[in-house]
Short mmCIF file of C-alpha atoms in Angstrom, two decimals:
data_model
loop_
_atom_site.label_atom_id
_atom_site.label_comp_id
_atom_site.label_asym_id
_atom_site.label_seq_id
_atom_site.Cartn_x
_atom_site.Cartn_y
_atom_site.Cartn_z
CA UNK A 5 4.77 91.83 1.01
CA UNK A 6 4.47 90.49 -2.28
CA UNK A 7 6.41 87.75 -3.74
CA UNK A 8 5.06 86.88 -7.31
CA UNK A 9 1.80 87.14 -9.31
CA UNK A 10 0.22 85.11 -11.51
CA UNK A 11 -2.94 85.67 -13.70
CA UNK A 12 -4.75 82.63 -14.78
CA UNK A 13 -7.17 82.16 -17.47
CA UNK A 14 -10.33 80.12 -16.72
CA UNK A 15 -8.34 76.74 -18.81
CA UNK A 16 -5.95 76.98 -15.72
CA UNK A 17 -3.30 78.44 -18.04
CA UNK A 18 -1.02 80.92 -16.38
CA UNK A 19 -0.88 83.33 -19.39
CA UNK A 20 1.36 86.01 -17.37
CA UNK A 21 3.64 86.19 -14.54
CA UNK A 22 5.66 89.07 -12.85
CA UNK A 23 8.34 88.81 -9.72
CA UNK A 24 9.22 91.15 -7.37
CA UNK A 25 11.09 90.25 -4.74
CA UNK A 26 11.96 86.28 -6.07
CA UNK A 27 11.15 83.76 -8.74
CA UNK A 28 8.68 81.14 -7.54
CA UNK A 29 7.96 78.49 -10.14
CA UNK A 30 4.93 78.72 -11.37
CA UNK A 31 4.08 75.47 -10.22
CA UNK A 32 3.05 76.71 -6.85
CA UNK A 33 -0.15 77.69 -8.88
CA UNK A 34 -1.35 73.92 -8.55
CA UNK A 35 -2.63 74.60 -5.18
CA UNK A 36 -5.06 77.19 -6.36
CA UNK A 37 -6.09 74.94 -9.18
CA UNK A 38 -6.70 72.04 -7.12
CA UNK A 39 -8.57 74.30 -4.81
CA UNK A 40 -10.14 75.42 -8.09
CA UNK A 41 -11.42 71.92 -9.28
CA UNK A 42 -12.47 71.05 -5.88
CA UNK A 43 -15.13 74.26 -5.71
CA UNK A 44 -15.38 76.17 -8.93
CA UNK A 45 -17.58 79.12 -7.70
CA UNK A 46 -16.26 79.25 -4.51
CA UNK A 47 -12.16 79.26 -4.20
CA UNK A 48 -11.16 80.41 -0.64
CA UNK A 49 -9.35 83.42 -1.24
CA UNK A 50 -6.10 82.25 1.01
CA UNK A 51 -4.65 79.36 0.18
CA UNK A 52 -1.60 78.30 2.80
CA UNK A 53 0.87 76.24 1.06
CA UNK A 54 3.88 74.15 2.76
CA UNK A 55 6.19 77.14 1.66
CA UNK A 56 3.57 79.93 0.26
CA UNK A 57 0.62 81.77 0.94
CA UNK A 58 -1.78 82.17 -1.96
CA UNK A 59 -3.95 85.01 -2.15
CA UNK A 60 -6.69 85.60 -5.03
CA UNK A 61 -9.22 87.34 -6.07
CA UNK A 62 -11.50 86.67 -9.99
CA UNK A 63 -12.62 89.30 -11.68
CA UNK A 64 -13.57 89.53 -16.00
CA UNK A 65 -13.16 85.91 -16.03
CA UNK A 66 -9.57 86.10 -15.27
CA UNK A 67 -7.75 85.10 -11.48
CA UNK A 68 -5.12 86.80 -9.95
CA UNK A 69 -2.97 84.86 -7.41
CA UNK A 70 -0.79 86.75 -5.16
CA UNK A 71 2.13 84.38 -3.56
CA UNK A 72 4.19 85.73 -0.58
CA UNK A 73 7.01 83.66 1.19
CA UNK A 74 5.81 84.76 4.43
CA UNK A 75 2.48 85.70 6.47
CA UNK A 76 0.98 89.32 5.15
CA UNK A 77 -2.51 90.95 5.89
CA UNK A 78 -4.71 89.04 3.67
CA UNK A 79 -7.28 91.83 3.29
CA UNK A 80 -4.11 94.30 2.53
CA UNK A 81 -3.01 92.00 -1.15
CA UNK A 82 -6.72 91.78 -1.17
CA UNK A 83 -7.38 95.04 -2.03
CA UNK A 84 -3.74 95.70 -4.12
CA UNK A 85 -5.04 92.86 -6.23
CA UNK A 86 -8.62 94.84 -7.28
CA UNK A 87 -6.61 97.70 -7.46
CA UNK A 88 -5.03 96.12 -10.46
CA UNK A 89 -7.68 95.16 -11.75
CA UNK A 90 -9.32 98.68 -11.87
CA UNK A 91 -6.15 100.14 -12.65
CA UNK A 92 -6.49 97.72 -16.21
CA UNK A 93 -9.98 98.63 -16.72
CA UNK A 94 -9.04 102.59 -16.31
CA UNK A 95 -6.30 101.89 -18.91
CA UNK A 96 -8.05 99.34 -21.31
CA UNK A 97 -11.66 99.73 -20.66
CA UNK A 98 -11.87 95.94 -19.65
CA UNK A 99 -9.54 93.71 -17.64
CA UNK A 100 -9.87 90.19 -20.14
CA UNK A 101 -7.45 87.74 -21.49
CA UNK A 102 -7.42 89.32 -25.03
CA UNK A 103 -6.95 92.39 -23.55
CA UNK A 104 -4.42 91.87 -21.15
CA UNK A 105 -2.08 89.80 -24.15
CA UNK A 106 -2.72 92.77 -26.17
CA UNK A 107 -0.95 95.16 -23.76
CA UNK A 108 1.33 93.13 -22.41
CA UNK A 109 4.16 95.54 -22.37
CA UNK A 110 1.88 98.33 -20.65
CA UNK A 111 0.47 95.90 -18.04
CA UNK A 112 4.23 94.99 -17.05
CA UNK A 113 4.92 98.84 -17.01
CA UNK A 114 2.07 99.58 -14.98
CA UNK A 115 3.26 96.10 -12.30
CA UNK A 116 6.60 97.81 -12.12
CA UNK A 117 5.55 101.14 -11.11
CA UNK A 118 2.36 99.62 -8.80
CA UNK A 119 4.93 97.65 -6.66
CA UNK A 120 8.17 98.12 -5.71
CA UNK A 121 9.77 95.47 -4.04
CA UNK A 122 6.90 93.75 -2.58
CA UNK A 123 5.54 96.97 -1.23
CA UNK A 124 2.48 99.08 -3.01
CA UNK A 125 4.03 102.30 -4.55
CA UNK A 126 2.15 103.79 -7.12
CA UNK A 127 -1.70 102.97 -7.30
CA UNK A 128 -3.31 105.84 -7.90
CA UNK A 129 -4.67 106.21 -11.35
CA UNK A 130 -3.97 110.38 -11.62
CA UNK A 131 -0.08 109.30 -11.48
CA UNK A 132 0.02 106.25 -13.21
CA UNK A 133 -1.23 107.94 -16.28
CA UNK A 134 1.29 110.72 -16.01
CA UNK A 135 3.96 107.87 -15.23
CA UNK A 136 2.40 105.88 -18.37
CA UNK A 137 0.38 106.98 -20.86
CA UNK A 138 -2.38 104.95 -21.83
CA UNK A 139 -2.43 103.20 -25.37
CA UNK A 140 -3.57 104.32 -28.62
CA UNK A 141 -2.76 103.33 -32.31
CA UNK A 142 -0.41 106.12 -32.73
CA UNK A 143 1.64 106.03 -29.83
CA UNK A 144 2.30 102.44 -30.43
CA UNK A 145 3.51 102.86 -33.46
CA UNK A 146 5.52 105.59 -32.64
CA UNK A 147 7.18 103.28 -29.63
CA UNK A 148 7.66 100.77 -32.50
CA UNK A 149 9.56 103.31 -35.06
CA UNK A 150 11.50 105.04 -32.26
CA UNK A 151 12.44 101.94 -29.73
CA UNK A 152 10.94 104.28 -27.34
CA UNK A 153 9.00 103.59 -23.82
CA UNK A 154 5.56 104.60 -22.83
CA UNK A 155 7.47 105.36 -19.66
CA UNK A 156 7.84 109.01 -18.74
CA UNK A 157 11.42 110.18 -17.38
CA UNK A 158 9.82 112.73 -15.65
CA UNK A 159 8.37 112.25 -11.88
CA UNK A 160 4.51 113.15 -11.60
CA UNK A 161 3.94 116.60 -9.48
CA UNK A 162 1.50 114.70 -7.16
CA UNK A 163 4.23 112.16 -6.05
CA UNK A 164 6.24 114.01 -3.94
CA UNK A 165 3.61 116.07 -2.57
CA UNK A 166 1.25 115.74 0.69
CA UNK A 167 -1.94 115.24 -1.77
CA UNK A 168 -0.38 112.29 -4.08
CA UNK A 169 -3.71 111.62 -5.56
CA UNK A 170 -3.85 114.49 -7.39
CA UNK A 171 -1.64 116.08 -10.34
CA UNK A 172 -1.16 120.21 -10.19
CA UNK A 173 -2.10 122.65 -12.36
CA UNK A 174 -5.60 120.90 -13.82
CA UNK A 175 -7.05 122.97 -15.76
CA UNK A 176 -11.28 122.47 -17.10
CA UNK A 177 -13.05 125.05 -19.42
CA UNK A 178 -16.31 123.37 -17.52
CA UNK A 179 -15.88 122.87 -14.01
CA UNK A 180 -18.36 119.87 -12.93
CA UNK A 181 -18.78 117.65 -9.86
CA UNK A 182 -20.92 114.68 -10.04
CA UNK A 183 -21.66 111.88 -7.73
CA UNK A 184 -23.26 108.82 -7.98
CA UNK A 185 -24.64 106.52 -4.81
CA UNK A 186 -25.45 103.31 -5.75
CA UNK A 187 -27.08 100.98 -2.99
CA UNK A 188 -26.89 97.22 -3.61
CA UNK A 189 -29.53 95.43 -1.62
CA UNK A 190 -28.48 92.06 -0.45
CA UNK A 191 -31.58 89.81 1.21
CA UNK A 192 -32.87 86.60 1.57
CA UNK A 193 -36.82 86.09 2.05
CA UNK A 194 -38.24 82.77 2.95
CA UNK A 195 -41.11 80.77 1.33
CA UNK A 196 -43.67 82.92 3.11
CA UNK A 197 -42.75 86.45 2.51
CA UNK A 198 -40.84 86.87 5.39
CA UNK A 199 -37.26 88.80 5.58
CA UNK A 200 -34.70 86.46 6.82
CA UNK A 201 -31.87 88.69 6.86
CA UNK A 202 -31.45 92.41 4.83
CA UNK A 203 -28.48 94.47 4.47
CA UNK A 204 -27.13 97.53 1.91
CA UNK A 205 -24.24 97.30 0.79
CA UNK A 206 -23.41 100.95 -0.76
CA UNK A 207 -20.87 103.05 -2.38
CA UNK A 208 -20.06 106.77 -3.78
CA UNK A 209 -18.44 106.96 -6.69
CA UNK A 210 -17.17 110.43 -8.01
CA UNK A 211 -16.65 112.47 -11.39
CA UNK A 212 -15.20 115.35 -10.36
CA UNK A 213 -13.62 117.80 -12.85
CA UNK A 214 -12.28 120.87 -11.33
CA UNK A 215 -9.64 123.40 -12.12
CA UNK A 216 -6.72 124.10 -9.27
CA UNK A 217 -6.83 122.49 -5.67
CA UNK A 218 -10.39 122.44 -4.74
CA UNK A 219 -11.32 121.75 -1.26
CA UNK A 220 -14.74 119.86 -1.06
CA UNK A 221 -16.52 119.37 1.99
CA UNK A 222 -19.74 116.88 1.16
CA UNK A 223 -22.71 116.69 4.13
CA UNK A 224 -25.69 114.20 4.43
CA UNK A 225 -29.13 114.84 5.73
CA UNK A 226 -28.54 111.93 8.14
CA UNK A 227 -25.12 110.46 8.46
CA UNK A 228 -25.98 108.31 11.67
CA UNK A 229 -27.59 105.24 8.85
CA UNK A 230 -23.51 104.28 8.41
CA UNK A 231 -22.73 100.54 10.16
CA UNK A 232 -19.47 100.69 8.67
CA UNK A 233 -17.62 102.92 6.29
CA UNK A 234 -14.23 102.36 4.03
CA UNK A 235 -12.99 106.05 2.42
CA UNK A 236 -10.43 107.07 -0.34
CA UNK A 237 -7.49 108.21 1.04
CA UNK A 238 -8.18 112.10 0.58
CA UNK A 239 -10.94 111.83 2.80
CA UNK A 240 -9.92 113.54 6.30
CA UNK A 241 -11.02 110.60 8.81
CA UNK A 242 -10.71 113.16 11.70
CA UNK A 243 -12.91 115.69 10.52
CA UNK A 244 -15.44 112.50 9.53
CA UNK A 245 -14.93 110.85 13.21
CA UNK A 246 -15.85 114.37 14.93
CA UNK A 247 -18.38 116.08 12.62
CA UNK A 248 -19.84 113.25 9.93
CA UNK A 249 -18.61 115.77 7.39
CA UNK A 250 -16.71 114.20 4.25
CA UNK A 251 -13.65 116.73 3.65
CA UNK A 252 -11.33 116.17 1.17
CA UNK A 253 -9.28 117.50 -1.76
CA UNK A 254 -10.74 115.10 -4.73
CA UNK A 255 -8.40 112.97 -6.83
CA UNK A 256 -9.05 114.61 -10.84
CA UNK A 257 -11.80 112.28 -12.84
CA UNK A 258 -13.33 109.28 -11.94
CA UNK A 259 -12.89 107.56 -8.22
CA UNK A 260 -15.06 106.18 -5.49
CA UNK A 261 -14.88 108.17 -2.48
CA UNK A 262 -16.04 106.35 0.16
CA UNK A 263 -17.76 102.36 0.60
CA UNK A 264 -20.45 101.89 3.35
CA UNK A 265 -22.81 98.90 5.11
CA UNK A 266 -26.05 99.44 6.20
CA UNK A 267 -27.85 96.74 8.31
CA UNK A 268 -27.57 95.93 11.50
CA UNK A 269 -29.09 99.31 13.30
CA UNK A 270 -31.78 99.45 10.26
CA UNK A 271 -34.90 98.33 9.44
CA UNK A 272 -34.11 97.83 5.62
CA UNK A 273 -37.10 98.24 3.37
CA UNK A 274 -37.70 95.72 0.43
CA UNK A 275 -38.53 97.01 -2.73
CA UNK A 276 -39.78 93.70 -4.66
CA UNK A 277 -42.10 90.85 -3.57
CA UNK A 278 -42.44 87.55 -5.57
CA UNK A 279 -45.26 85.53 -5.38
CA UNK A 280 -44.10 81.78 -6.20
CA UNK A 281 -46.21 78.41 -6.32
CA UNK A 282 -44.13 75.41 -7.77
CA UNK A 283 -45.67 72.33 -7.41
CA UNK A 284 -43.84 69.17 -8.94
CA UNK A 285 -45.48 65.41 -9.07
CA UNK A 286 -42.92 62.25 -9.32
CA UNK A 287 -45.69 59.70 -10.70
CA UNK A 288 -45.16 61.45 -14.61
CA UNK A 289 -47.58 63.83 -13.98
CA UNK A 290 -47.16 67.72 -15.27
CA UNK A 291 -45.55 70.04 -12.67
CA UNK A 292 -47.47 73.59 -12.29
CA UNK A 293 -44.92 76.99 -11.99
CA UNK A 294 -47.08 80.12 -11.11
CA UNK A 295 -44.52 83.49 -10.58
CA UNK A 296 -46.00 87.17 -9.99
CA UNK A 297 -43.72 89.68 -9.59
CA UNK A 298 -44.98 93.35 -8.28
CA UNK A 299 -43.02 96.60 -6.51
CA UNK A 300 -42.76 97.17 -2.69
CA UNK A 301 -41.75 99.97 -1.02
CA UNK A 302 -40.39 101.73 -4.00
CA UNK A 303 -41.31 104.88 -3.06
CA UNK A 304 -43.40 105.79 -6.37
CA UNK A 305 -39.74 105.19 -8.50
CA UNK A 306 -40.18 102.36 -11.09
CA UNK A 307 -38.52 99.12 -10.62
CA UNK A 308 -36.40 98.73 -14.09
CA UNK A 309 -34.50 96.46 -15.62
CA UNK A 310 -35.78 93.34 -13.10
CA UNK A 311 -34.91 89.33 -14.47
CA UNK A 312 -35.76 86.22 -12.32
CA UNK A 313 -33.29 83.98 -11.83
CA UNK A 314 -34.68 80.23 -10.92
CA UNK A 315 -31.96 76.86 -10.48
CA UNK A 316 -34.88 74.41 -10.92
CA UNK A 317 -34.27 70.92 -9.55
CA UNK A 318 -32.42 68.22 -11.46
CA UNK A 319 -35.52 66.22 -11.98
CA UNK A 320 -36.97 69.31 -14.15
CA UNK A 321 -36.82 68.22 -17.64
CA UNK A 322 -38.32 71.34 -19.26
CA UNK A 323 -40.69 74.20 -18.93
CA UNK A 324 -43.81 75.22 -21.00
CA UNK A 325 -44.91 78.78 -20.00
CA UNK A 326 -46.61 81.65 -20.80
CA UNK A 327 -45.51 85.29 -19.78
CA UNK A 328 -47.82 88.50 -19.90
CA UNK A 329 -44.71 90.64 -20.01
CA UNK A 330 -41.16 90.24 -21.03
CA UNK A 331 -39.92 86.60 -22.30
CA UNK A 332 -38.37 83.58 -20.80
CA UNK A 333 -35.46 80.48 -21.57
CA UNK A 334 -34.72 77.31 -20.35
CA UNK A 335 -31.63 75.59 -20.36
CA UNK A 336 -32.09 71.70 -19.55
CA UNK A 337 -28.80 70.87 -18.95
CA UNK A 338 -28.05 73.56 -16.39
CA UNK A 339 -31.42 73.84 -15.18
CA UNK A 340 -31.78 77.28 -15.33
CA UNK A 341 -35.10 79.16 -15.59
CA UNK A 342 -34.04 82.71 -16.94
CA UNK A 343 -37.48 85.26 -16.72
CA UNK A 344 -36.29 88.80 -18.42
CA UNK A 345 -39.05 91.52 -17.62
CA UNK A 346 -37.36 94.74 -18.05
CA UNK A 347 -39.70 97.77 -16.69
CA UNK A 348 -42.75 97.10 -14.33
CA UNK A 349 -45.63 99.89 -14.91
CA UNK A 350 -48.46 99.19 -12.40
CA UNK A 351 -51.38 98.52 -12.54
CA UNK A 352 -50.12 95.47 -14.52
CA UNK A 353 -48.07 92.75 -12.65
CA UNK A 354 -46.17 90.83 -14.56
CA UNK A 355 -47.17 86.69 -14.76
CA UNK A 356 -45.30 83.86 -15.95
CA UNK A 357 -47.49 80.36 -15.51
CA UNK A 358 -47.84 76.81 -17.15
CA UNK A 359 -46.69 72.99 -16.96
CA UNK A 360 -43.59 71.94 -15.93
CA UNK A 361 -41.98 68.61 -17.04
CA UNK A 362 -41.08 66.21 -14.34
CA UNK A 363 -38.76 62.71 -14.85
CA UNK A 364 -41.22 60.00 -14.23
CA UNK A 365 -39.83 58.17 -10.97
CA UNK A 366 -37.99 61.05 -9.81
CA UNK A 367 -37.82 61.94 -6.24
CA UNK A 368 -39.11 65.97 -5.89
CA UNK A 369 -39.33 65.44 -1.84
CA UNK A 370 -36.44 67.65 -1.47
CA UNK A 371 -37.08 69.95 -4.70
CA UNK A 372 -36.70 73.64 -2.87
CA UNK A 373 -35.38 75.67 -5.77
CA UNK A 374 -34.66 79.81 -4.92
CA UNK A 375 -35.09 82.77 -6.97
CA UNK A 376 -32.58 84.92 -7.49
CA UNK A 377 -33.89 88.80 -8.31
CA UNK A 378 -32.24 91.14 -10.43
CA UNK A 379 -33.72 95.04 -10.42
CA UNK A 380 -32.37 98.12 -10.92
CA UNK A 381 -34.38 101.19 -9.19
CA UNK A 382 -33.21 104.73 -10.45
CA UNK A 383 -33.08 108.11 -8.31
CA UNK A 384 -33.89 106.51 -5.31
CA UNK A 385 -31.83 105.36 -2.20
CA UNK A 386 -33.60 102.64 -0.38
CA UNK A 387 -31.57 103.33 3.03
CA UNK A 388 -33.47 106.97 3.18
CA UNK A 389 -29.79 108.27 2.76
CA UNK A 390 -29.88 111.79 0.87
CA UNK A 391 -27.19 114.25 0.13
CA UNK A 392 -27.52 117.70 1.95
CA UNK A 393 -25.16 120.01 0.27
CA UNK A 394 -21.51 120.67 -1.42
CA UNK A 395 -19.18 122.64 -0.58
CA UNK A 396 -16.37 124.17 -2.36
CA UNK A 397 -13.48 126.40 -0.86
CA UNK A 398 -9.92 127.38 -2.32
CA UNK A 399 -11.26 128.17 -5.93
CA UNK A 400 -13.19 131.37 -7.20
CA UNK A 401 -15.62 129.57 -10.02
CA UNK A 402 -18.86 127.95 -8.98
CA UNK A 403 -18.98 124.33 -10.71
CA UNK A 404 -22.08 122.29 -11.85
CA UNK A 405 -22.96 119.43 -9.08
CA UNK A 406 -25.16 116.89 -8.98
CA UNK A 407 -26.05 113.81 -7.38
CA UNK A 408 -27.62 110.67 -9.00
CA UNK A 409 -29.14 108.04 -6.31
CA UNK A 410 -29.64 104.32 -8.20
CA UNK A 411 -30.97 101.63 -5.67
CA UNK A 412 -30.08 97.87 -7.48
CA UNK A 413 -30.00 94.13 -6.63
CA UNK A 414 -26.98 92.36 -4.67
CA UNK A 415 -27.47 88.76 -3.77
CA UNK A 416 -31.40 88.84 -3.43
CA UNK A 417 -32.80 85.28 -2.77
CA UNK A 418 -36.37 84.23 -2.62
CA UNK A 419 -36.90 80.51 -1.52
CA UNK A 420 -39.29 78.99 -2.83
#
């Protein structure tokens, strides 16, 4: 149950506010903001208050701060509170603080119908838009002129129905179903090579235009790679728990079906090595940097759009280097080595070497920066998982499918 919410720009200004159930000052925001201060990039995301609980989540450079009276399933407001946030970004393309001040009267609209009482009502995106229509030029003015409301006084179809997700009587002159599963590797090699730990974090996210009530049933080559899975609510679980067959009667447009975790059954394979030597001399001397950067089980796909991240130590002053391929910056007062190579195309490797400049005096005994890796692989899946077929029953017309399989960076850490 939801109390209040704040959203917070990143001055510590609460720049809106909504109540459900009760008005809580928004001085009970204080307690995030201390926590705030105390650990910028890493806010716990429940705060416990002598009176409150404070919940929060930061997304687009904005946080939102959930505050109930009483104990509630953190992982419940959790997920309400990205809901939101997609539910802005569906609406307004981005969920910012420009943005958000210039909609306020839709984004209080679309908090009314989300919640009701403290309790999640409306959240799927099919029936907000029928409950409010998203903003254009010409509709605002008309609201202006008229004194009217973007709200409709007419109930959505899909909200009193067993499939609430979706509206009736959708309609497409092109009938298509796409799907997209992107695969986020998170890892962390050591100084020698070696894997430390490796895990997939992956998701399926959906485009489905269809006319009618389409039944889908979507099958995978091998559906045994799933640790864990999280699905949209159309997806029959039983059906799932039985036969590792997704069935389900899509929401209209864009969605993710179903979240999933790969790791601890697989062996994940690593599609990037870095080969690092950083050597760094406290008697004034020049420091050397030496980075190669090549694919690894990649499958023959090309590794695209791949930037090294590097938080040198404090006693760097600055970097001289050369790159074969792509180009470099260095910020001094953040310390930040930023290498952006974009496409590697064997057989050339991509280099970056030269001097590094050290304080004079400075203690580098402890000086064990990490890399973080940035790479986007298209059309491949680096779990092995593949899509076997799609199935469509309760419609005559035979759609247009397709399935696009991008394999791209998560937290990837090299130490160096």
């Amino acid at each position: 149950m939801i109390h209040s919410l704040f959203i917070i720009n990143p001055s510590g200004d609460v720049f809106l506010e909504k109540h459900w159930r009760s008005v809580i000052p928004r001085s009970v925001c204080d307690y995030y903001l201390e926590a705030q201060r105390a650990s910028p990039n890493d806010v716990p995301p429940v705060l416990a208050a002598p009176h409150h609980y404070l919940i929060s989540i930061q997304r687009g450079g904005v946080a939102l701060v959930a505050v109930s009276k009483q104990e509630v399933a953190p992982l419940f407001v959790i997920e309400f509170l990205h809901r939101v946030v997609d539910t802005f970004q569906d609406y307004f393309s981005d969920c910012t603080e420009t943005i958000i001040k210039e909609n306020y009267v839709v984004v209080y609209e679309l908090l009314d119908e989300m919640l009701d009482n403290g309790f999640p009502l409306a959240t799927e995106s099919n029936i907000l838009k029928e409950l409010i229509k998203p903003p254009n030029i010409l509709r605002t003015i008309a609201n202006t002129v008229t004194g009217k409301s973007n709200v409709s006084s007419i109930l959505p179809s899909g909200q009193l129905s067993n499939v609430p997700w979706r509206r009736s009587g959708v309609k497409y002159a092109n009938n298509e179903a796409y799907f997209d599963v992107v695969e986020e590797v998170d890892a962390i090699i050591d100084k020698s090579g070696v894997t430390v730990s490796a895990e997939i974090q992956g998701y399926i996210d959906c485009c489905i235009k269809l006319s009618g009530m389409p039944d889908l049933t979507l099958t995978f080559v091998n559906p045994r790679l799933f640790d864990d899975v999280s699905f949209h609510p159309c997806v029959r679980f039983k059906r799932w728990e039985s036969e590792r067959i997704l069935s389900f009667i899509p929401p209209d447009g864009n969605f993710r079906l179903m979240s999933y975790h790969i790791g601890s059954q697989s062996v994940v394979a690593i599609p990037i090595y870095v080969r690092h030597n950083l050597t760094l001399r406290s008697n004034g001397d020049q420091g050397r940097l030496d980075l190669t950067v090549g694919p690894k089980q990649t499958m023959g796909r090309t590794l695209e759009n791949v930037a090294l991240e590097i938080c040198m130590p404090k006693c760097v002053l600055n970097c001289s280097l050369t790159a074969n391929q792509g180009k470099y910056s260095y910020d001094p007062v953040s310390k930040v080595l930023l290498w952006d190579i974009g496409k590697i195309e064997l057989p050339k490797l991509p280099n970056i070497r030269g001097s590094v400049s050290v304080a004079a005096g400075a203690d580098t005994s402890g000086a064990n920066p990490s890399i973080n890796v940035h790479f986007t692989i298209p059309q491949l899946a680096v779990s092995g998982l593949r899509v076997s077929r799609l199935d469509m029953y309760g419609a005559k017309y035979k759609p247009f499918k397709g399935v696009k399989y991008i394999t791209k960076a998560g937290k990837f850490h090299v130490r160096m």
